[in-house]
mmCIF file of C-alpha atoms in Angstrom:
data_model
loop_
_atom_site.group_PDB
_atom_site.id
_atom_site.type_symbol
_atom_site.label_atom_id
_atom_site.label_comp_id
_atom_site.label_asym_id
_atom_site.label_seq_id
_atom_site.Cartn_x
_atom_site.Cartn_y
_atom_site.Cartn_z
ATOM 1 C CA UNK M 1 0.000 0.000 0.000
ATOM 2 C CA UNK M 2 1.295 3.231 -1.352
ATOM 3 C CA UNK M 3 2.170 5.757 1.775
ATOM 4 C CA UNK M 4 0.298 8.944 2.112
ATOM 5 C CA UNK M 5 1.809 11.884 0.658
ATOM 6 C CA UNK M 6 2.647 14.862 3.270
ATOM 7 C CA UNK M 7 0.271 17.986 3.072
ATOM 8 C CA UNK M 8 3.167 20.737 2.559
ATOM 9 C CA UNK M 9 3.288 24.874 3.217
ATOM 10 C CA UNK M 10 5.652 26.768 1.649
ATOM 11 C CA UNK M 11 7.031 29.893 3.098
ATOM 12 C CA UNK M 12 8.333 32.281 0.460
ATOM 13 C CA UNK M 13 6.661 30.901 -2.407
ATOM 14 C CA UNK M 14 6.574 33.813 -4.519
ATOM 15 C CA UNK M 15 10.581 33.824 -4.787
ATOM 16 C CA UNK M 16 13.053 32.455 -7.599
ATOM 17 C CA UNK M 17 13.302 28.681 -6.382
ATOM 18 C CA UNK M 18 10.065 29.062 -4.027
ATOM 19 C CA UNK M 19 7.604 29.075 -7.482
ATOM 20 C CA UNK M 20 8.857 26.134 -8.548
ATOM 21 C CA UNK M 21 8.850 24.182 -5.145
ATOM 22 C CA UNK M 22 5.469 25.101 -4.559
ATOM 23 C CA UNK M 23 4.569 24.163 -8.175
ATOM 24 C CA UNK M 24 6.546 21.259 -8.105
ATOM 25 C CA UNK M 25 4.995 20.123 -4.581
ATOM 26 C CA UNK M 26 1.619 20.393 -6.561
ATOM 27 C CA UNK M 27 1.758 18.899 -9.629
ATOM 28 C CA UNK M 28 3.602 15.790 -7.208
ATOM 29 C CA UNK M 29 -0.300 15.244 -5.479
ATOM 30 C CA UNK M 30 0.846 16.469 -1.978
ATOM 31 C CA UNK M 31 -1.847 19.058 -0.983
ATOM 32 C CA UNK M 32 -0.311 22.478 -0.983
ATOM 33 C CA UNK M 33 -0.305 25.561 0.761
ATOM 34 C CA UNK M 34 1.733 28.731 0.199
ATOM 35 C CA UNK M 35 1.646 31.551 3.189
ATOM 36 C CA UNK M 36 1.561 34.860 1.400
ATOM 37 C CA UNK M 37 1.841 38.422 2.741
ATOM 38 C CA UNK M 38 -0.995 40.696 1.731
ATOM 39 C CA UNK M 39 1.383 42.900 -0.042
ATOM 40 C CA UNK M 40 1.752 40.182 -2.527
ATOM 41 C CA UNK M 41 -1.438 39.813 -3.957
ATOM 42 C CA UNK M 42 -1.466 43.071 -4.657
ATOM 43 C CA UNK M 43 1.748 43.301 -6.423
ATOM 44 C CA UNK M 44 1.234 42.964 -10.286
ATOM 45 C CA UNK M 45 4.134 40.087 -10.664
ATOM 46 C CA UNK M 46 3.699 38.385 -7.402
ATOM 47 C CA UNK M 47 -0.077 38.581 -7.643
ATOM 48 C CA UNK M 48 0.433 36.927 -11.157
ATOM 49 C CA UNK M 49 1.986 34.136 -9.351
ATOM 50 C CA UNK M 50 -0.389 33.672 -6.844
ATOM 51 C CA UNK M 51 -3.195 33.134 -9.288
ATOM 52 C CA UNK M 52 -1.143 30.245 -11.042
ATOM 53 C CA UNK M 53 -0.855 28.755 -7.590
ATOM 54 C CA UNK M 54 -4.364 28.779 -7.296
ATOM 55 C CA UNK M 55 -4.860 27.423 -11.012
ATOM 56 C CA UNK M 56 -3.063 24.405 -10.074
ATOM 57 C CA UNK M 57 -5.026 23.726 -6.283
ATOM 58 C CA UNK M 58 -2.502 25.607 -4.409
ATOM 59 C CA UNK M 59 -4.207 26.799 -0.653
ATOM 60 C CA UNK M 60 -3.414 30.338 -0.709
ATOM 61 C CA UNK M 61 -3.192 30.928 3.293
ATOM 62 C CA UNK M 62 -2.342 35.000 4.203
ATOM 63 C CA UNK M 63 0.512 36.198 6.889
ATOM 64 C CA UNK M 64 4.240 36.174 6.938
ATOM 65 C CA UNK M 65 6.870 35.589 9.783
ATOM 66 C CA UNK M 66 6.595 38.537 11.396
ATOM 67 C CA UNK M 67 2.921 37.328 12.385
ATOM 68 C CA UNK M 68 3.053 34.680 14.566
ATOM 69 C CA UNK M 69 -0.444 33.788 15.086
ATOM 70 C CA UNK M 70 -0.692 33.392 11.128
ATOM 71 C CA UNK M 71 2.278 31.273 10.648
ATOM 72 C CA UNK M 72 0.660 29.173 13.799
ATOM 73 C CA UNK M 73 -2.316 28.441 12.259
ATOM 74 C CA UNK M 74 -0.587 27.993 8.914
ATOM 75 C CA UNK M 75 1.483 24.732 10.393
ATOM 76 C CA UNK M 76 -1.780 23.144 12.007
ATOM 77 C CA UNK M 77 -2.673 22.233 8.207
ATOM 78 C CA UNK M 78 0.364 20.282 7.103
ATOM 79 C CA UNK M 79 3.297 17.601 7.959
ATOM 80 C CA UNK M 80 6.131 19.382 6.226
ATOM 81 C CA UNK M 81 7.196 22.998 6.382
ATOM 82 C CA UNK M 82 9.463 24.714 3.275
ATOM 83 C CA UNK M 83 11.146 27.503 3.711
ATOM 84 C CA UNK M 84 12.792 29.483 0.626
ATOM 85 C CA UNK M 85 12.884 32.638 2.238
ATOM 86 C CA UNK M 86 15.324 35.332 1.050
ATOM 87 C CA UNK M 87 18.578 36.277 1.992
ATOM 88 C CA UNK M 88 16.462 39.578 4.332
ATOM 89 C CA UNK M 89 14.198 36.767 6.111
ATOM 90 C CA UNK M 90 17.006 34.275 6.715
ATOM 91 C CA UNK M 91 17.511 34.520 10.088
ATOM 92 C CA UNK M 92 13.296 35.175 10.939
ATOM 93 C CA UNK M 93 13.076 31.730 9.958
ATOM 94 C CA UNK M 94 13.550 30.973 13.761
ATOM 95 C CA UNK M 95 10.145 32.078 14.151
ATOM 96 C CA UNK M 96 9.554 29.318 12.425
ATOM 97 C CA UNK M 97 11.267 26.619 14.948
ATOM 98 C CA UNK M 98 9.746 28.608 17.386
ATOM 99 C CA UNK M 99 6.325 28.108 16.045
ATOM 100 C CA UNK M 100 6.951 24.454 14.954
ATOM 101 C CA UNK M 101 7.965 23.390 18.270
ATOM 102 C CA UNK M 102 4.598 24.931 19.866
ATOM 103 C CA UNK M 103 2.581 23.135 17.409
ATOM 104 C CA UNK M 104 3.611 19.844 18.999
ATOM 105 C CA UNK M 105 5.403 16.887 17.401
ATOM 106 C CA UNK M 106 2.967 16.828 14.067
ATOM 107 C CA UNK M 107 5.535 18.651 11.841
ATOM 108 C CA UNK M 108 7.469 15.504 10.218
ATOM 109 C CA UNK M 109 10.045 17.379 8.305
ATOM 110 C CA UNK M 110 11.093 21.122 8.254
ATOM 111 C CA UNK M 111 13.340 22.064 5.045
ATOM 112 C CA UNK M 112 14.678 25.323 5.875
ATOM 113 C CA UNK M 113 16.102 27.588 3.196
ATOM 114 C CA UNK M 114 19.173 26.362 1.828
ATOM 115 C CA UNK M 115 18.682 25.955 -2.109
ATOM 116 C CA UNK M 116 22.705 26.707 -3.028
ATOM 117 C CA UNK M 117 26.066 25.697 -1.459
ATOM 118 C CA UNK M 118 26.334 23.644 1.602
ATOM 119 C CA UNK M 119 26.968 26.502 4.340
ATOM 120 C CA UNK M 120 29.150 23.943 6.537
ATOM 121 C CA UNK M 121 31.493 23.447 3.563
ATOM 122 C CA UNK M 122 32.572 26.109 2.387
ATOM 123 C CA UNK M 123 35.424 28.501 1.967
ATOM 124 C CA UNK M 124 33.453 31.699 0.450
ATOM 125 C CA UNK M 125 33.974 34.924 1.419
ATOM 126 C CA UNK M 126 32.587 38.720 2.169
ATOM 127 C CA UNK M 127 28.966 38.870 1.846
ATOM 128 C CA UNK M 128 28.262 35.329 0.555
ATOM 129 C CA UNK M 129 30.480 34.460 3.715
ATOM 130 C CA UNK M 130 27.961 36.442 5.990
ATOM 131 C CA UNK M 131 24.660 35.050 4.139
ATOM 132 C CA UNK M 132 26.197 31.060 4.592
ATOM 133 C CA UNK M 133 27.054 32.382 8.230
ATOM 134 C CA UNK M 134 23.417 32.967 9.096
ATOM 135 C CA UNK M 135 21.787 29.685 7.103
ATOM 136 C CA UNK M 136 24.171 27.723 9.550
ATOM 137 C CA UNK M 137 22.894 29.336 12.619
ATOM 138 C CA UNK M 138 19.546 28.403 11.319
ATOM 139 C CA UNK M 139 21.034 24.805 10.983
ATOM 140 C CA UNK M 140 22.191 24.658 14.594
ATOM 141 C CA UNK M 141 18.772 25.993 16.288
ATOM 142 C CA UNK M 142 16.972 23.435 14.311
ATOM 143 C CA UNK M 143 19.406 20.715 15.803
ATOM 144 C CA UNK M 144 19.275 22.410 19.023
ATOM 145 C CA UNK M 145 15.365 21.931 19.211
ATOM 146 C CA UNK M 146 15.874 18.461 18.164
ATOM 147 C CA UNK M 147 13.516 19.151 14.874
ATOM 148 C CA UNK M 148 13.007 16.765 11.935
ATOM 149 C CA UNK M 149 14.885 18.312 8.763
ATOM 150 C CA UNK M 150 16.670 17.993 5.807
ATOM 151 C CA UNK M 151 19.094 20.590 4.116
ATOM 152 C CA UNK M 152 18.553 20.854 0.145
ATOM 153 C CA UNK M 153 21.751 21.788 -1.532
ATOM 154 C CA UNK M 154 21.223 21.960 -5.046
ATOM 155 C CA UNK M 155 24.222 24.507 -5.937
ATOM 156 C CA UNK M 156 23.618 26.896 -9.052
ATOM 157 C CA UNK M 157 20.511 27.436 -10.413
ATOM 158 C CA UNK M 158 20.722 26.989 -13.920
ATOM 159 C CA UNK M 159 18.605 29.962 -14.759
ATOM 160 C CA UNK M 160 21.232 31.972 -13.355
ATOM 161 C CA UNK M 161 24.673 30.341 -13.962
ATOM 162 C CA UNK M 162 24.611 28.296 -17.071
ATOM 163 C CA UNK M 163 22.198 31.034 -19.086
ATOM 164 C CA UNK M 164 25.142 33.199 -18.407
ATOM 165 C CA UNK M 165 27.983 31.174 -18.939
ATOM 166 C CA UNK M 166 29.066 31.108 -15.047
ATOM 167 C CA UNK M 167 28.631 35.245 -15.461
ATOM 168 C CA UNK M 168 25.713 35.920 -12.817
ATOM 169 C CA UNK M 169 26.059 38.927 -12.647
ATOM 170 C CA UNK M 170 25.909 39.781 -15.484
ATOM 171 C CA UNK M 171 21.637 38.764 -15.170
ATOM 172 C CA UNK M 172 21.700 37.572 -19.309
ATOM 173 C CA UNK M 173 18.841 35.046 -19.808
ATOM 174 C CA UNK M 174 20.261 33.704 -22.554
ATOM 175 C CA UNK M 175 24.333 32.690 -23.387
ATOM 176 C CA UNK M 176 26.261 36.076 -24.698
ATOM 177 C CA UNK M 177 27.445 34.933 -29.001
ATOM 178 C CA UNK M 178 30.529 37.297 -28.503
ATOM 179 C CA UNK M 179 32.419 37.540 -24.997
ATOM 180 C CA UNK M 180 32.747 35.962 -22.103
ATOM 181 C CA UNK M 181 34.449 36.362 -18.599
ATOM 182 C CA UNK M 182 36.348 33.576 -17.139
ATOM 183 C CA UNK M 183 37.034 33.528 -13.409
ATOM 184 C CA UNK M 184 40.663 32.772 -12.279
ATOM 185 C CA UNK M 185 41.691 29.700 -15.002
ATOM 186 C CA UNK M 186 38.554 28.039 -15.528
ATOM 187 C CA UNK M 187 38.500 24.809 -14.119
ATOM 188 C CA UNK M 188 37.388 24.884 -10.820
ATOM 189 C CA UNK M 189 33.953 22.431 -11.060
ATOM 190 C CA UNK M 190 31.164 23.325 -10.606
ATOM 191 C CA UNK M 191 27.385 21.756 -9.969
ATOM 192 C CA UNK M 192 24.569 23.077 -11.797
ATOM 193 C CA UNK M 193 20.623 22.296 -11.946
ATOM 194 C CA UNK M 194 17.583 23.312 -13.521
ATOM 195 C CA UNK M 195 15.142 24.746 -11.117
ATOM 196 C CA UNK M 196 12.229 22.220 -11.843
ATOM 197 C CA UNK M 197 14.799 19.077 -10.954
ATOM 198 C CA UNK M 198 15.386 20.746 -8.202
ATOM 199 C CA UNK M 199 11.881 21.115 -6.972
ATOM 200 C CA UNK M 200 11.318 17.265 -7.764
ATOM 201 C CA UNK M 201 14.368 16.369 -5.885
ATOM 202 C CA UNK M 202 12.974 17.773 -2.995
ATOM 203 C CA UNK M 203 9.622 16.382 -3.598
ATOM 204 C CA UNK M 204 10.831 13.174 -4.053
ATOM 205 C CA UNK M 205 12.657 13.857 -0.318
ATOM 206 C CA UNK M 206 10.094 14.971 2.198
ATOM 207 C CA UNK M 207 8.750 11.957 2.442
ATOM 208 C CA UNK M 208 11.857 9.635 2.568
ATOM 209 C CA UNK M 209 13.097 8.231 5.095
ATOM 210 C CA UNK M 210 16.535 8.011 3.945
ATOM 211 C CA UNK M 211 17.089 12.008 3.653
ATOM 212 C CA UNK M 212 15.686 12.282 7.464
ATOM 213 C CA UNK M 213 17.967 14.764 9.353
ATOM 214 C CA UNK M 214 20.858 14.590 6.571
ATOM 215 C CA UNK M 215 21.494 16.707 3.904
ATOM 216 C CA UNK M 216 20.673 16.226 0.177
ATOM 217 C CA UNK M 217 22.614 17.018 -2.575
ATOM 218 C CA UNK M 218 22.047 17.209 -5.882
ATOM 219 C CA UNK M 219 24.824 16.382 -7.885
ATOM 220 C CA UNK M 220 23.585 14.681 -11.241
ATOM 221 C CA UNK M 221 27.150 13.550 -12.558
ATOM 222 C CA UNK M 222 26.337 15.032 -15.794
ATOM 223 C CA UNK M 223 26.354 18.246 -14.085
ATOM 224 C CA UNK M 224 29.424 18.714 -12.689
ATOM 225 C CA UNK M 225 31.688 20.974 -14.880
ATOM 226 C CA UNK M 226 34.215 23.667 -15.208
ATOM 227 C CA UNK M 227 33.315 27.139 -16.615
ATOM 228 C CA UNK M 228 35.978 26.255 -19.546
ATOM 229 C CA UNK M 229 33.376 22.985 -20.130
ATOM 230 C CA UNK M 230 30.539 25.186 -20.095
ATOM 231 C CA UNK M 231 31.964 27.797 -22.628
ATOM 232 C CA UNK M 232 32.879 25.131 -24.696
ATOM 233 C CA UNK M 233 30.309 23.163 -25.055
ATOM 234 C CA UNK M 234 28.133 26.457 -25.709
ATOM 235 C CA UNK M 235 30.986 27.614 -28.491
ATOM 236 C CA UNK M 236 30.245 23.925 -30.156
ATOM 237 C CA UNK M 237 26.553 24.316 -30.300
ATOM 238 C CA UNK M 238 27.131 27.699 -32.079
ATOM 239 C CA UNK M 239 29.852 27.089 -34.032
ATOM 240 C CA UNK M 240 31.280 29.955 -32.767
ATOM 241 C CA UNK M 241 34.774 30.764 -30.554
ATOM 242 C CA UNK M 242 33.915 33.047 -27.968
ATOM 243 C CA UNK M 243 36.553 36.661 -27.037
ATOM 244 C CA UNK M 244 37.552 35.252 -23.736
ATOM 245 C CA UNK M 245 38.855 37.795 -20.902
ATOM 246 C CA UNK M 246 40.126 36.032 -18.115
ATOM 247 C CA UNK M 247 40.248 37.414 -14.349
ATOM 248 C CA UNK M 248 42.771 36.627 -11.770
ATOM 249 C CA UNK M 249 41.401 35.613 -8.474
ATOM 250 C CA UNK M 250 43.987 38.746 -7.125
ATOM 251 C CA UNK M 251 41.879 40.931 -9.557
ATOM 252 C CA UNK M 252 38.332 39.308 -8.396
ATOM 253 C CA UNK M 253 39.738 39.695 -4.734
ATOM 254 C CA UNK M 254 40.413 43.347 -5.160
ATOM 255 C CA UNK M 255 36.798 43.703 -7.134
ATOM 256 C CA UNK M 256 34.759 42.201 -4.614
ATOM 257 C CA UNK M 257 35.213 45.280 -1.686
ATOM 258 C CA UNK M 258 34.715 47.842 -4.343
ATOM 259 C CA UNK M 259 31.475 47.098 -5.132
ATOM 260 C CA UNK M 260 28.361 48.100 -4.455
ATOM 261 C CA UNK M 261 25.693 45.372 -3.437
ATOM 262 C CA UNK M 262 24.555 42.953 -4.813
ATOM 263 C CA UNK M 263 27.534 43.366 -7.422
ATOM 264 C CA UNK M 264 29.622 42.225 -4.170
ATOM 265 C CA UNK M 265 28.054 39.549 -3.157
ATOM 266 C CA UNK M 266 27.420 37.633 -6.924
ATOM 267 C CA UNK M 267 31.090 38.452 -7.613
ATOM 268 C CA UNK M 268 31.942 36.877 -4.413
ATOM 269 C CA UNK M 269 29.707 33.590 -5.464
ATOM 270 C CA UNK M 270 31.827 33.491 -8.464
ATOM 271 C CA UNK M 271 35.008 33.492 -6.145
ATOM 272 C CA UNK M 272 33.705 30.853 -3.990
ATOM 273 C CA UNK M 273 32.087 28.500 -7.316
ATOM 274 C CA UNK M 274 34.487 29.337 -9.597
ATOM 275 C CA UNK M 275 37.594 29.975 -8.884
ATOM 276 C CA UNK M 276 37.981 27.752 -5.204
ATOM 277 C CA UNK M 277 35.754 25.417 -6.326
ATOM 278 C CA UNK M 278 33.306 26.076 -2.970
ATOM 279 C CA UNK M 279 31.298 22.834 -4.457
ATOM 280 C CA UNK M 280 33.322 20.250 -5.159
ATOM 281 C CA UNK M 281 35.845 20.040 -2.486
ATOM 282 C CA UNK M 282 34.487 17.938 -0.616
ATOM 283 C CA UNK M 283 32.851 14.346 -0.595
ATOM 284 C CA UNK M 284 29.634 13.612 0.089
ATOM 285 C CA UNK M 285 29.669 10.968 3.432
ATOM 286 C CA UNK M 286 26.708 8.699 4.514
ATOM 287 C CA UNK M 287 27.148 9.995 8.273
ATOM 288 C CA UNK M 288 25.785 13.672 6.558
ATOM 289 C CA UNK M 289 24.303 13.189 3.375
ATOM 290 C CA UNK M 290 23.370 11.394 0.438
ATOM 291 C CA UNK M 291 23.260 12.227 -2.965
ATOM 292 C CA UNK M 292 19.952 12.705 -5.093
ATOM 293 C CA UNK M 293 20.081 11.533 -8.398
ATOM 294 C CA UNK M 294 21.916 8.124 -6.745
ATOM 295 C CA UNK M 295 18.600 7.832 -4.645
ATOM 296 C CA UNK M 296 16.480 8.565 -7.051
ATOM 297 C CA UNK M 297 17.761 7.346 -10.528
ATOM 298 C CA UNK M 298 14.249 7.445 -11.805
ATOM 299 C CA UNK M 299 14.728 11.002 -12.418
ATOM 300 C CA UNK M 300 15.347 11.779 -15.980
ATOM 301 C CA UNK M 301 17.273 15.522 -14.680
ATOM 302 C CA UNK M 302 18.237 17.843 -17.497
ATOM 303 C CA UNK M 303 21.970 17.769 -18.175
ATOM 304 C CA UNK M 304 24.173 21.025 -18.850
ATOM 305 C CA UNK M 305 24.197 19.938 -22.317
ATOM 306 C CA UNK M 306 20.378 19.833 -22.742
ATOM 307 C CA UNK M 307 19.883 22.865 -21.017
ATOM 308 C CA UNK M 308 21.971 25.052 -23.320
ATOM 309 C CA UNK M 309 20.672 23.341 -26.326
ATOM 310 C CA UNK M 310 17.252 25.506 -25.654
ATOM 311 C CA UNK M 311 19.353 28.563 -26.616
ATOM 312 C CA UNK M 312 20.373 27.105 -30.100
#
């Protein structure tokens, strides 16, 4: 007998990766609810969003984490809590441990927001530094209270690393035909995934007992590449050589102070991705994690290769 799927609320659903977990949590059967501020029905491209949630039998519940009572009542309808909160509500997501442990011992599985590198593992620096820095104090309150979780680390979203070349900021939704900038020599690897496998990763988690207080990655072997292996495979499906301009990691180093935000802090994710390789220096060990698309082979992700092909 198949199990019952979780009944899931999403917190921050509006965002980049939140859309497509709420979406993704949908179209999977588990009943759905989003928590939305007022303010976001009411704002033309957030409101747009909303509606689609509601298209697709999304429970639109109101409030936000600065109302307690809201996000209270919120948790009495589910098993699992997502959080894909920004990098501004990062650290009000201990309202939420605060509220989960009130409710009781119903909440099976709390998924804070993580969504990028793992924040234990990592050598990045300056403002991505101080962002990791808070999403690991998160970590160690949910421990503290002894609260169900799992930590999604699904590294670059495609949408804004492989559209660009490994150039995020840069914010080009499609691969530049002329230039590109390469970050220290180009073959630091890299993991990168398209925001709807990452949303049925994570759907394909809450619910398994395997991912229970560990942390999953998703690192699709197919994946895993250099910014040199990115550029080239892009210059081969264009038949095109690119103007390359490469910066020294002294030159990136010296960047990263002088500029304003958020300049600073994507120039410092391309520090920590692509030049130290923040991603891949480390292996993934049973006693912390396991890895997604070796749990769930069923998956058919989309590769780096298929994903630029769209461009063509």
């Amino acid at each position: 007998m198949a199990t019952e799927k979780s009944k899931i609320l999403v917190i921050g659903g509006t965002g980049y990766i939140g859309k497509y977990i709420v979406e993704g949590s949908a179209k999977s059967g588990h009943q759905t609810f989003a928590l939305v501020r007022e303010a976001s029905l009411s704002d033309p491209v957030k409101g747009k969003i909303v509606q689609n949630f509601k298209n697709i039998g999304v429970t639109i519940l109101n409030g936000d984490l600065s109302d307690k009572e809201s996000f209270v009542k919120a948790i009495q309808h589910v098993d699992v809590v997502i959080s894909t909160v920004g990098f501004s509500q990062i650290r009000n997501q201990i309202n939420i441990i605060s509220a989960i442990k009130e409710s009781g011992k119903h909440i099976k599985r709390f998924l804070p927001s993580e969504f990028g590198n793992d924040v234990d593992r990592t050598v990045a620096i300056g403002a991505v530094k101080s962002e990791f820095e808070m999403k690991a104090e998160i970590r160690r309150a949910i421990e503290a209270e002894g609260l169900p979780y799992t930590y999604v680390i699904n590294n670059c979203f495609d949408g804004y690393f492989l559209a660009t070349l490994g150039q995020c900021e840069t914010r080009l939704t499609s691969p530049p035909r002329d230039k590109v900038t390469i970050y220290g020599d180009g073959n630091a690897k890299a993991i990168l995934n398209k925001e709807e496998d990452i949303a049925t990763y994570t759907m394909r988690a809450v619910d398994d007992p395997r991912t229970l207080n560990k942390t999953l990655y998703i690192n699709p072997p197919k994946n895993i590449v250099s910014q040199n292996d990115i550029v080239a495979l892009w210059e081969s499906k264009i038949g095109k050589t690119l103007e390359k301009t490469f910066v020294s990691e002294e030159e990136l180093l010296k960047k990263i102070p002088e500029s304003s935000h958020p300049l600073d802090l994507l120039l410092a994710l391309n520090h920590a991705i692509f030049v130290k390789g923040d991603q891949t220096l480390f292996t993934v060990e049973p006693s912390f994690g396991v890895e997604a698309s070796q749990l769930y082979p069923d998956v058919n992700y989309t590769s780096v290769d298929e994903y630029l092909s769209q461009f063509v």
